[in-house]
Short mmCIF file of C-alpha atoms and ligand atoms in Angstrom, two decimals:
data_model
loop_
_atom_site.label_atom_id
_atom_site.label_comp_id
_atom_site.label_asym_id
_atom_site.label_seq_id
_atom_site.Cartn_x
_atom_site.Cartn_y
_atom_site.Cartn_z
CA MET A 1 -55.46 126.19 -48.10
CA LEU A 2 -58.41 127.37 -50.02
CA ARG A 3 -58.14 131.01 -51.14
CA SER A 4 -60.63 132.98 -53.17
CA VAL A 5 -60.59 136.62 -54.12
CA ILE A 6 -63.91 137.96 -54.94
CA TYR A 7 -64.73 141.39 -56.38
CA PRO A 8 -67.01 142.73 -55.13
CA PRO A 9 -66.81 140.43 -52.02
CA LEU A 10 -69.81 138.18 -52.00
CA THR A 11 -69.69 138.32 -48.22
CA SER A 12 -70.02 142.09 -48.23
CA LEU A 13 -73.80 142.69 -47.95
CA ALA A 14 -73.16 146.39 -47.97
CA ARG A 15 -71.40 146.10 -51.36
CA VAL A 16 -74.18 143.96 -52.83
CA ALA A 17 -76.88 146.20 -51.51
CA ALA A 18 -75.13 149.30 -52.90
CA PHE A 19 -74.87 147.49 -56.13
CA VAL A 20 -78.59 146.84 -56.45
CA PHE A 21 -79.33 150.33 -55.46
CA LEU A 22 -77.13 151.61 -58.30
CA ALA A 23 -79.03 149.38 -60.74
CA PRO A 24 -82.69 150.56 -60.62
CA TRP A 25 -83.46 148.73 -63.87
CA PHE A 26 -82.68 145.49 -62.17
CA ALA A 27 -85.19 146.07 -59.41
CA ALA A 28 -87.91 146.62 -62.07
CA ALA A 29 -86.84 143.56 -63.95
CA ALA A 30 -86.99 141.37 -60.78
CA VAL A 31 -90.77 142.12 -60.40
CA SER A 32 -92.06 141.79 -63.88
CA SER A 33 -91.47 138.06 -64.33
CA THR A 34 -94.04 137.44 -67.26
CA PRO A 35 -93.03 136.11 -69.71
CA PRO A 36 -90.08 134.44 -67.86
CA LYS A 37 -86.71 135.65 -69.27
CA LEU A 38 -84.48 132.89 -70.55
CA ASN A 39 -81.39 132.71 -68.42
CA VAL A 40 -77.96 131.85 -69.79
CA LEU A 41 -75.33 129.62 -68.23
CA PHE A 42 -72.22 130.13 -70.31
CA LEU A 43 -69.58 127.61 -69.63
CA ILE A 44 -66.12 127.84 -71.25
CA ALA A 45 -62.95 125.85 -70.80
CA ASP A 46 -59.49 127.29 -71.62
CA ASP A 47 -57.29 125.78 -74.36
CA LEU A 48 -59.62 122.74 -74.68
CA ASN A 49 -59.66 120.84 -77.94
CA CYS A 50 -62.24 118.25 -79.02
CA ASP A 51 -60.72 115.38 -76.99
CA LEU A 52 -63.90 114.54 -75.28
CA GLY A 53 -66.08 111.35 -75.02
CA SER A 54 -69.03 112.90 -76.79
CA TYR A 55 -66.81 113.93 -79.68
CA GLY A 56 -65.85 110.24 -80.27
CA VAL A 57 -62.40 110.22 -78.82
CA PRO A 58 -61.78 106.77 -77.39
CA GLY A 59 -60.66 106.59 -73.74
CA MET A 60 -61.66 110.18 -72.92
CA LEU A 61 -63.62 110.29 -69.62
CA THR A 62 -65.71 113.45 -69.79
CA PRO A 63 -69.17 112.26 -68.48
CA ASN A 64 -70.46 115.68 -67.55
CA ILE A 65 -69.86 117.31 -70.87
CA ASP A 66 -71.20 114.20 -72.54
CA ARG A 67 -74.40 114.51 -70.54
CA LEU A 68 -74.57 118.08 -71.71
CA ALA A 69 -74.23 116.89 -75.29
CA ALA A 70 -77.10 114.44 -74.77
CA ARG A 71 -79.44 117.15 -73.69
CA GLY A 72 -78.39 119.79 -76.19
CA VAL A 73 -77.20 120.15 -79.78
CA ARG A 74 -73.63 119.21 -80.15
CA PHE A 75 -71.80 120.98 -83.03
CA GLU A 76 -69.24 118.72 -84.77
CA HIS A 77 -67.79 121.61 -86.83
CA ALA A 78 -67.44 124.71 -84.73
CA TYR A 79 -64.50 127.02 -85.26
CA CYS A 80 -62.79 129.80 -83.36
CA GLN A 81 -61.96 133.02 -85.21
CA PHE A 82 -58.41 133.27 -83.77
CA PRO A 83 -56.67 130.48 -82.03
CA LEU A 84 -55.30 132.52 -79.05
CA CYS A 85 -57.00 133.57 -75.80
CA SER A 86 -57.50 137.27 -76.01
CA PRO A 87 -58.20 137.63 -79.78
CA SER A 88 -60.70 134.72 -79.67
CA ARG A 89 -62.45 135.87 -76.50
CA SER A 90 -62.55 139.45 -77.68
CA SER A 91 -64.08 138.28 -80.92
CA PHE A 92 -66.92 136.03 -79.80
CA LEU A 93 -67.82 138.20 -76.67
CA THR A 94 -68.23 141.26 -79.00
CA GLY A 95 -69.67 139.20 -81.92
CA ARG A 96 -67.05 140.72 -84.26
CA ARG A 97 -64.29 139.15 -86.25
CA PRO A 98 -60.73 139.85 -85.04
CA ASN A 99 -59.98 142.56 -87.62
CA ALA A 100 -62.97 144.47 -86.28
CA THR A 101 -62.04 144.18 -82.60
CA GLY A 102 -58.41 145.12 -83.39
CA VAL A 103 -57.27 142.48 -80.86
CA LEU A 104 -54.72 140.29 -82.78
CA SER A 105 -52.53 139.25 -79.97
CA ASN A 106 -52.42 138.76 -76.23
CA PRO A 107 -51.48 141.81 -74.23
CA GLY A 108 -47.81 142.73 -74.03
CA LEU A 109 -46.87 141.92 -77.61
CA LYS A 110 -45.78 145.07 -79.56
CA GLY A 111 -47.24 146.05 -82.94
CA PRO A 112 -50.19 147.79 -84.45
CA VAL A 113 -52.81 145.83 -82.54
CA ALA A 114 -55.13 146.70 -79.65
CA SER A 115 -54.73 145.19 -76.23
CA HIS A 116 -58.44 145.68 -75.42
CA PHE A 117 -61.27 145.95 -77.91
CA ARG A 118 -62.49 149.11 -76.41
CA GLU A 119 -59.49 150.89 -77.72
CA LYS A 120 -60.78 150.40 -81.22
CA ILE A 121 -64.57 150.02 -80.64
CA PRO A 122 -65.17 151.87 -77.35
CA GLU A 123 -68.95 151.92 -77.65
CA THR A 124 -69.49 148.29 -78.48
CA VAL A 125 -72.05 146.32 -76.54
CA THR A 126 -70.65 142.90 -75.54
CA LEU A 127 -72.72 139.75 -75.30
CA PRO A 128 -73.02 139.85 -71.53
CA GLN A 129 -73.40 143.59 -71.58
CA LEU A 130 -76.51 143.24 -73.91
CA PHE A 131 -78.13 141.01 -71.22
CA LYS A 132 -77.10 143.44 -68.49
CA LYS A 133 -78.56 146.40 -70.33
CA ASN A 134 -81.90 144.49 -70.77
CA GLY A 135 -82.31 143.60 -67.14
CA TRP A 136 -80.48 140.36 -66.73
CA PHE A 137 -77.95 140.12 -63.77
CA SER A 138 -74.66 139.62 -65.60
CA ALA A 139 -71.93 137.78 -63.67
CA ARG A 140 -68.59 136.28 -64.39
CA VAL A 141 -66.72 133.57 -62.42
CA GLY A 142 -63.21 133.00 -63.60
CA LYS A 143 -61.74 133.53 -67.10
CA LEU A 144 -63.93 135.09 -69.73
CA TYR A 145 -61.86 137.86 -71.19
CA HIS A 146 -58.17 137.61 -71.46
CA TYR A 147 -56.39 136.39 -68.42
CA GLY A 148 -52.74 135.29 -68.14
CA VAL A 149 -52.78 131.82 -66.79
CA PRO A 150 -51.59 130.95 -64.27
CA LEU A 151 -49.96 134.16 -63.00
CA ASP A 152 -53.15 136.28 -63.18
CA ILE A 153 -55.26 133.71 -61.38
CA GLY A 154 -57.06 135.52 -58.51
CA THR A 155 -57.16 138.78 -60.31
CA SER A 156 -59.48 140.27 -62.86
CA SER A 157 -56.65 140.55 -65.49
CA LEU A 158 -57.66 142.22 -68.68
CA ASP A 159 -61.47 142.34 -67.85
CA ASP A 160 -64.25 144.38 -69.48
CA TYR A 161 -66.09 146.06 -66.57
CA PRO A 162 -69.02 147.25 -68.58
CA SER A 163 -69.94 143.56 -69.24
CA TRP A 164 -70.65 142.55 -65.72
CA ASP A 165 -72.72 143.33 -62.69
CA GLN A 166 -70.50 141.21 -60.59
CA VAL A 167 -67.24 139.27 -60.99
CA VAL A 168 -65.64 136.51 -59.01
CA ASN A 169 -61.97 135.69 -59.26
CA PRO A 170 -61.28 132.16 -57.88
CA ARG A 171 -57.79 131.17 -56.71
CA GLY A 172 -56.97 127.71 -55.61
CA ARG A 173 -54.02 125.69 -54.48
CA ASP A 174 -52.72 125.23 -58.08
CA ARG A 175 -51.80 128.93 -57.97
CA GLU A 176 -49.83 128.33 -54.73
CA GLU A 177 -47.77 125.31 -55.74
CA HIS A 178 -45.72 126.70 -58.63
CA ASP A 179 -42.48 125.38 -57.05
CA LYS A 180 -43.75 121.80 -57.52
CA ILE A 181 -44.69 122.12 -61.13
CA PHE A 182 -42.66 120.38 -63.78
CA SER A 183 -41.97 122.81 -66.71
CA LEU A 184 -40.00 122.35 -69.93
CA GLU A 185 -38.75 125.84 -69.38
CA PRO A 186 -38.07 126.08 -65.59
CA GLY A 187 -39.91 129.04 -64.04
CA GLN A 188 -42.42 129.32 -66.93
CA PHE A 189 -45.93 127.83 -66.71
CA GLY A 190 -48.22 129.51 -69.17
CA GLY A 191 -46.59 129.58 -72.58
CA THR A 192 -44.82 126.33 -72.34
CA LEU A 193 -45.72 122.75 -71.34
CA SER A 194 -45.88 122.24 -67.62
CA TRP A 195 -47.79 120.03 -65.30
CA LEU A 196 -48.30 118.60 -61.81
CA ALA A 197 -50.25 115.66 -60.56
CA ASP A 198 -51.25 116.93 -57.20
CA ASP A 199 -51.22 114.32 -54.55
CA GLU A 200 -52.45 116.39 -51.58
CA GLY A 201 -55.18 118.71 -52.50
CA GLU A 202 -58.90 117.97 -53.12
CA ASP A 203 -60.83 118.93 -56.20
CA ILE A 204 -62.63 121.84 -54.50
CA ASP A 205 -59.23 123.34 -53.39
CA HIS A 206 -58.15 123.80 -56.97
CA THR A 207 -59.06 127.06 -58.86
CA ASP A 208 -61.74 125.39 -60.95
CA GLY A 209 -63.16 123.80 -57.86
CA VAL A 210 -63.38 127.17 -56.11
CA GLY A 211 -64.89 128.68 -59.28
CA ALA A 212 -67.58 125.93 -59.43
CA THR A 213 -68.40 126.57 -55.71
CA GLU A 214 -68.79 130.24 -56.31
CA ALA A 215 -70.91 129.71 -59.41
CA ILE A 216 -73.23 127.39 -57.43
CA ARG A 217 -73.45 130.04 -54.78
CA LEU A 218 -74.50 132.63 -57.41
CA LEU A 219 -77.14 130.25 -58.90
CA GLU A 220 -78.55 129.69 -55.42
CA ARG A 221 -78.75 133.51 -54.95
CA PHE A 222 -80.45 134.04 -58.38
CA LYS A 223 -82.98 131.28 -57.48
CA ARG A 224 -83.69 132.79 -54.12
CA GLU A 225 -84.04 136.28 -55.63
CA SER A 226 -85.84 135.21 -58.81
CA ARG A 227 -83.20 137.05 -60.85
CA PRO A 228 -82.97 136.48 -64.58
CA PHE A 229 -79.27 135.87 -65.14
CA PHE A 230 -76.40 135.69 -67.53
CA LEU A 231 -73.82 133.64 -65.67
CA ALA A 232 -70.52 133.01 -67.47
CA VAL A 233 -68.23 130.45 -65.81
CA GLY A 234 -64.71 130.39 -67.24
CA PHE A 235 -62.71 127.27 -66.25
CA TYR A 236 -58.87 127.52 -66.26
CA ARG A 237 -58.09 123.96 -67.19
CA PRO A 238 -56.76 122.32 -69.34
CA HIS A 239 -54.65 125.41 -69.99
CA THR A 240 -51.00 124.95 -68.87
CA PRO A 241 -49.86 124.37 -66.23
CA TYR A 242 -51.87 121.07 -66.39
CA VAL A 243 -52.44 120.84 -62.65
CA ALA A 244 -55.12 118.59 -61.19
CA PRO A 245 -55.44 116.11 -58.31
CA LYS A 246 -53.49 112.96 -59.06
CA LYS A 247 -56.57 110.64 -59.36
CA TRP A 248 -57.48 112.46 -62.64
CA PHE A 249 -54.01 111.74 -64.15
CA GLU A 250 -54.42 108.10 -63.18
CA LEU A 251 -57.44 107.74 -65.57
CA TYR A 252 -54.98 107.97 -68.40
CA PRO A 253 -52.06 105.47 -68.03
CA THR A 254 -49.05 106.66 -69.99
CA ASP A 255 -48.48 103.12 -71.45
CA LYS A 256 -51.86 103.39 -73.23
CA ILE A 257 -51.11 106.75 -74.88
CA THR A 258 -50.30 106.56 -78.62
CA LEU A 259 -48.19 109.46 -79.97
CA PRO A 260 -49.37 111.19 -83.17
CA THR A 261 -47.59 110.30 -86.36
CA LEU A 262 -46.00 113.09 -88.52
CA SER A 263 -46.34 113.68 -92.26
CA ASP A 264 -43.29 114.50 -94.46
CA ASN A 265 -44.62 118.25 -94.31
CA ASP A 266 -44.63 118.12 -90.56
CA ARG A 267 -41.16 116.69 -90.41
CA ASP A 268 -39.80 119.34 -92.82
CA ARG A 269 -42.02 122.10 -91.41
CA THR A 270 -43.16 123.28 -94.79
CA PRO A 271 -44.48 125.85 -95.37
CA ALA A 272 -42.51 127.37 -92.52
CA ALA A 273 -45.20 129.93 -91.72
CA ALA A 274 -47.65 127.10 -90.77
CA TYR A 275 -45.32 125.83 -88.11
CA LEU A 276 -44.01 129.09 -86.52
CA SER A 277 -46.21 128.39 -83.41
CA ALA A 278 -43.70 125.71 -82.45
CA ASN A 279 -41.82 126.39 -79.24
CA ALA A 280 -38.12 125.85 -79.40
CA ALA A 281 -38.23 124.24 -75.92
CA GLN A 282 -40.58 121.57 -77.36
CA SER A 283 -37.57 120.08 -79.26
CA LYS A 284 -36.43 118.83 -75.76
CA LEU A 285 -39.43 116.57 -75.51
CA THR A 286 -38.64 112.86 -75.25
CA ASP A 287 -41.42 110.31 -76.02
CA ALA A 288 -41.79 109.75 -72.30
CA LEU A 289 -42.29 113.46 -71.73
CA ARG A 290 -44.75 113.64 -74.64
CA ARG A 291 -46.78 110.86 -73.06
CA ASP A 292 -46.67 112.58 -69.63
CA ALA A 293 -47.84 115.87 -71.23
CA ILE A 294 -50.80 114.15 -72.96
CA GLN A 295 -51.63 112.34 -69.77
CA ALA A 296 -51.72 115.64 -67.78
CA TYR A 297 -53.79 117.51 -70.39
CA HIS A 298 -56.37 114.71 -70.52
CA GLY A 299 -56.36 114.45 -66.71
CA SER A 300 -56.88 118.10 -66.37
CA THR A 301 -59.72 117.90 -68.92
CA SER A 302 -61.51 115.26 -66.88
CA PHE A 303 -60.97 117.29 -63.70
CA MET A 304 -62.47 120.44 -65.37
CA ASP A 305 -65.39 118.25 -66.58
CA SER A 306 -66.09 117.09 -63.01
CA GLN A 307 -66.26 120.73 -61.79
CA LEU A 308 -68.45 121.76 -64.79
CA GLY A 309 -70.79 118.86 -63.70
CA ARG A 310 -71.11 120.30 -60.28
CA VAL A 311 -72.44 123.60 -61.78
CA VAL A 312 -74.85 121.85 -64.13
CA ASP A 313 -76.10 119.63 -61.33
CA ALA A 314 -76.82 122.71 -59.15
CA LEU A 315 -78.75 124.24 -62.14
CA ASP A 316 -80.87 121.17 -62.17
CA ARG A 317 -81.29 120.79 -58.45
CA LEU A 318 -82.44 124.45 -58.17
CA GLY A 319 -85.04 123.82 -60.80
CA LEU A 320 -83.50 126.54 -63.03
CA ALA A 321 -82.74 124.32 -66.03
CA GLN A 322 -86.16 124.59 -67.76
CA ASN A 323 -85.63 128.36 -68.14
CA THR A 324 -81.98 128.41 -68.84
CA VAL A 325 -79.97 127.92 -72.01
CA ILE A 326 -76.64 126.24 -71.35
CA VAL A 327 -73.66 126.88 -73.65
CA PHE A 328 -70.45 124.94 -73.39
CA THR A 329 -67.37 125.71 -75.50
CA SER A 330 -63.62 126.51 -75.50
CA ASP A 331 -61.66 129.54 -76.83
CA HIS A 332 -59.72 127.58 -79.33
CA GLY A 333 -58.30 124.17 -79.97
CA TYR A 334 -54.99 122.63 -78.99
CA HIS A 335 -52.52 120.37 -80.76
CA LEU A 336 -51.03 117.96 -78.24
CA GLY A 337 -48.40 116.61 -80.64
CA ASP A 338 -50.18 116.39 -83.95
CA HIS A 339 -48.26 118.09 -86.76
CA GLY A 340 -45.34 118.17 -84.36
CA LEU A 341 -47.03 121.11 -82.58
CA TRP A 342 -48.20 121.20 -78.98
CA GLN A 343 -50.18 124.24 -78.23
CA LYS A 344 -52.32 126.73 -80.25
CA GLN A 345 -51.77 129.58 -82.75
CA SER A 346 -51.73 127.38 -85.85
CA LEU A 347 -54.32 127.21 -88.62
CA PHE A 348 -54.53 123.40 -88.78
CA GLU A 349 -57.86 121.84 -87.87
CA ARG A 350 -56.80 120.79 -84.46
CA SER A 351 -56.00 124.41 -83.39
CA THR A 352 -59.03 126.04 -85.02
CA ARG A 353 -61.78 123.64 -83.98
CA VAL A 354 -63.64 123.92 -80.70
CA PRO A 355 -66.16 121.83 -78.84
CA LEU A 356 -69.59 123.55 -78.90
CA ILE A 357 -72.92 122.41 -77.17
CA ILE A 358 -75.96 124.49 -76.96
CA ALA A 359 -78.85 123.18 -74.77
CA ALA A 360 -81.81 125.49 -75.10
CA PRO A 361 -84.99 124.48 -73.27
CA GLY A 362 -87.46 122.91 -75.74
CA ALA A 363 -85.24 123.04 -78.76
CA LYS A 364 -86.45 120.35 -81.14
CA ALA A 365 -82.95 119.06 -82.10
CA ASN A 366 -81.75 118.58 -78.52
CA GLY A 367 -79.88 115.33 -78.25
CA ARG A 368 -78.70 115.56 -81.89
CA THR A 369 -75.38 116.31 -83.53
CA ALA A 370 -75.20 119.06 -86.07
CA GLN A 371 -72.62 118.80 -88.91
CA THR A 372 -72.98 122.29 -90.23
CA LEU A 373 -70.09 124.64 -90.06
CA VAL A 374 -70.50 127.22 -87.33
CA GLU A 375 -68.20 129.93 -85.87
CA MET A 376 -67.90 131.32 -82.33
CA VAL A 377 -69.06 134.78 -83.50
CA ASP A 378 -72.48 133.01 -84.04
CA LEU A 379 -72.88 132.70 -80.28
CA TYR A 380 -73.88 136.34 -79.78
CA PRO A 381 -76.76 136.50 -82.21
CA THR A 382 -77.90 133.02 -81.17
CA LEU A 383 -78.16 133.82 -77.45
CA ALA A 384 -79.68 137.23 -78.14
CA GLY A 385 -82.26 135.53 -80.38
CA LEU A 386 -83.06 132.85 -77.79
CA SER A 387 -83.66 135.42 -75.12
CA GLY A 388 -85.61 137.73 -77.48
CA LEU A 389 -83.10 140.64 -77.16
CA PRO A 390 -82.68 143.17 -80.01
CA ARG A 391 -79.14 142.73 -81.26
CA PRO A 392 -76.75 145.25 -82.71
CA ALA A 393 -76.77 145.45 -86.46
CA TYR A 394 -73.01 145.23 -86.85
CA LEU A 395 -72.61 141.59 -85.54
CA ASP A 396 -70.62 139.32 -87.89
CA GLY A 397 -72.16 135.98 -86.80
CA THR A 398 -75.31 134.01 -87.79
CA ASP A 399 -78.26 133.15 -85.58
CA LEU A 400 -78.03 129.38 -85.06
CA ARG A 401 -81.57 128.98 -83.69
CA PRO A 402 -82.67 127.16 -86.88
CA VAL A 403 -79.95 124.46 -86.22
CA LEU A 404 -81.23 124.14 -82.64
CA ASP A 405 -84.58 122.99 -84.10
CA ASP A 406 -83.35 121.08 -86.97
CA ALA A 407 -79.81 119.51 -86.79
CA GLN A 408 -79.65 119.12 -90.54
CA HIS A 409 -80.03 122.92 -91.10
CA VAL A 410 -76.94 124.38 -92.83
CA ALA A 411 -76.02 127.60 -90.96
CA LYS A 412 -73.19 128.82 -93.27
CA PRO A 413 -71.00 127.55 -96.10
CA ALA A 414 -67.61 128.48 -94.57
CA ALA A 415 -65.86 129.21 -91.25
CA PHE A 416 -62.90 131.51 -90.91
CA THR A 417 -59.88 131.62 -88.67
CA GLN A 418 -56.95 133.94 -88.72
CA VAL A 419 -53.68 134.43 -86.93
CA ARG A 420 -50.94 136.87 -86.71
CA ARG A 421 -47.26 136.02 -86.52
CA GLY A 422 -45.93 139.25 -84.92
CA ASN A 423 -43.84 140.96 -87.59
CA ASN A 424 -43.76 137.93 -89.76
CA GLY A 425 -47.12 138.46 -91.28
CA ASP A 426 -50.63 136.85 -91.10
CA GLY A 427 -52.32 133.70 -91.93
CA TYR A 428 -56.02 133.45 -93.05
CA SER A 429 -57.80 130.17 -93.29
CA VAL A 430 -61.24 129.10 -94.57
CA ARG A 431 -62.88 125.82 -93.73
CA THR A 432 -65.72 124.56 -96.03
CA GLU A 433 -67.59 121.34 -95.74
CA ARG A 434 -64.68 119.44 -97.55
CA TRP A 435 -61.72 121.83 -97.78
CA ARG A 436 -59.35 123.73 -95.49
CA TYR A 437 -57.47 126.44 -97.39
CA THR A 438 -54.95 128.79 -95.74
CA GLU A 439 -52.92 131.63 -97.09
CA TRP A 440 -49.74 132.91 -95.27
CA SER A 441 -48.65 136.43 -96.12
CA ASN A 442 -45.47 138.36 -95.19
CA ALA A 443 -45.36 141.71 -93.40
CA LYS A 444 -46.18 143.58 -96.68
CA GLY A 445 -49.31 141.53 -97.12
CA GLU A 446 -47.96 139.46 -100.03
CA VAL A 447 -49.03 135.85 -100.02
CA THR A 448 -45.96 133.74 -99.61
CA ALA A 449 -47.36 130.21 -99.04
CA ALA A 450 -50.64 128.42 -99.16
CA GLN A 451 -52.07 125.07 -97.89
CA LEU A 452 -55.01 123.13 -99.19
CA PHE A 453 -56.28 120.08 -97.33
CA ASP A 454 -59.07 117.70 -98.29
CA GLU A 455 -60.53 117.21 -94.77
CA ILE A 456 -62.75 114.26 -95.98
CA ALA A 457 -60.05 112.29 -97.63
CA ASP A 458 -57.10 113.44 -95.59
CA PRO A 459 -58.35 114.50 -92.12
CA ALA A 460 -54.76 114.22 -90.84
CA GLU A 461 -53.80 117.10 -93.21
CA ALA A 462 -50.79 115.14 -94.45
CA HIS A 463 -51.12 116.19 -98.16
CA ASN A 464 -50.92 119.90 -99.08
CA LEU A 465 -52.66 120.19 -102.41
CA ALA A 466 -52.30 123.97 -102.80
CA ALA A 467 -49.78 123.63 -105.69
CA ASP A 468 -51.65 120.82 -107.43
CA PRO A 469 -52.66 122.03 -110.86
CA ALA A 470 -55.89 120.07 -110.70
CA GLN A 471 -56.85 122.25 -107.73
CA ALA A 472 -56.11 125.59 -109.32
CA ALA A 473 -59.80 126.55 -109.79
CA ASN A 474 -60.65 125.35 -106.32
CA VAL A 475 -57.77 127.38 -104.86
CA LYS A 476 -58.94 130.51 -106.64
CA LYS A 477 -62.43 130.06 -105.34
CA LEU A 478 -61.44 129.46 -101.78
CA GLY A 479 -58.88 132.33 -101.87
CA ALA A 480 -61.77 134.67 -102.86
CA LEU A 481 -63.59 133.79 -99.71
CA LEU A 482 -60.69 135.12 -97.71
CA VAL A 483 -60.66 138.53 -99.41
CA PRO A 484 -63.49 140.19 -97.40
CA ILE A 485 -62.23 138.70 -94.05
CA ARG A 486 -58.75 140.04 -94.65
CA ALA A 487 -60.18 143.43 -95.79
CA GLN A 488 -62.44 143.91 -92.76
CA LYS A 489 -61.62 147.03 -90.78
CA1 CA B 501 -56.99 129.92 -74.35
#
């Protein structure tokens, strides 16, 4: 049975009418349509790494994201600022690095960290809020801010109400079938590996299908009412539990799945801090279960791709595309077995790197791939710039518009990602064109371990060069880049 929970209810004309009444700025915006305001369609997947056809991964079937890459600029080297849902989303949606938002964990973990960025920066203007304040209709469908998946599906979870004019919380059959889901830790579905090939439901009955339908309904309304819009659509897959209709799993036969190979450091788990994200239950994985997990993740990715395609097709069908910038990304990467890790919260390349596509109408580099390093905090100034909105002075990111017109443009020399290990200290990592350098510190802030990888010669990150005397000057130079990021308040 299809269930959706919408707040405020789309079906409630009274609620919608009251809403417009409460927003006189919006009525003014709707009648002054020259010059046309550039809309934003912000599409984000949850826990999606760069296993996509357009990112050159053989066998991946993601035709809709690939079509988006062909019509926009695809960023080969985009990095999140914190490889965990709430810290990453709080960062790029406020345009601030994690130490500035104070959100360094998901809610519920104890410690000197904020659950919500407004605890530390109450007056901040978020990216969607900036559009809202300037007369765009700001709407969210699904997961944008932190949202416990799957148990919070159908709720607003840890939302930021000042960001939105309207929110929609889809809830599909995947939320109703928990008893059928296989989990490495029975009864747990979010923080552990779990999956289900659903052999009964249709695509549109799953949460991402419901979300796509509601997003299309909103686009139709924006078209009908000539509303400039910032529409953010947060898909739930491929976050665990990897649940999708069975046909998507069948695209990835398990006998064709090759398991990652491990380096000596991976087997020994040195330095230990780099591997603390490993989940004890993952030691129960057999090779057969590893292949099943990869199949389920990739199948869920293709399912999500199909639902994303429905939304983009609707934008095209409604004639809105020529005045809408489309962004596609994920909140962080995901291991899926490499380095012996399966999920997120590491500072290896696979956890820090995200897919990013920006398709802006008329951008000269559309259809090209940009190799420059970029960060998710760059999204805020870029989208504000594209729509001609004055942006707050405190933003930490860089306006990427020059890259959208020239794919060779170098946006920045380094990208930063950090992680917190509860009471066990922090990790800070910098990626340059060639190197990834990571420092791990204990609870007192003393650096206890370091990693240096040559990402050109050793993309598998098998050889830690941090202690190599020949790299001493390089380590010193890269370490200096981390100092202001660590010191940011
Ligand atoms: Ca996530």
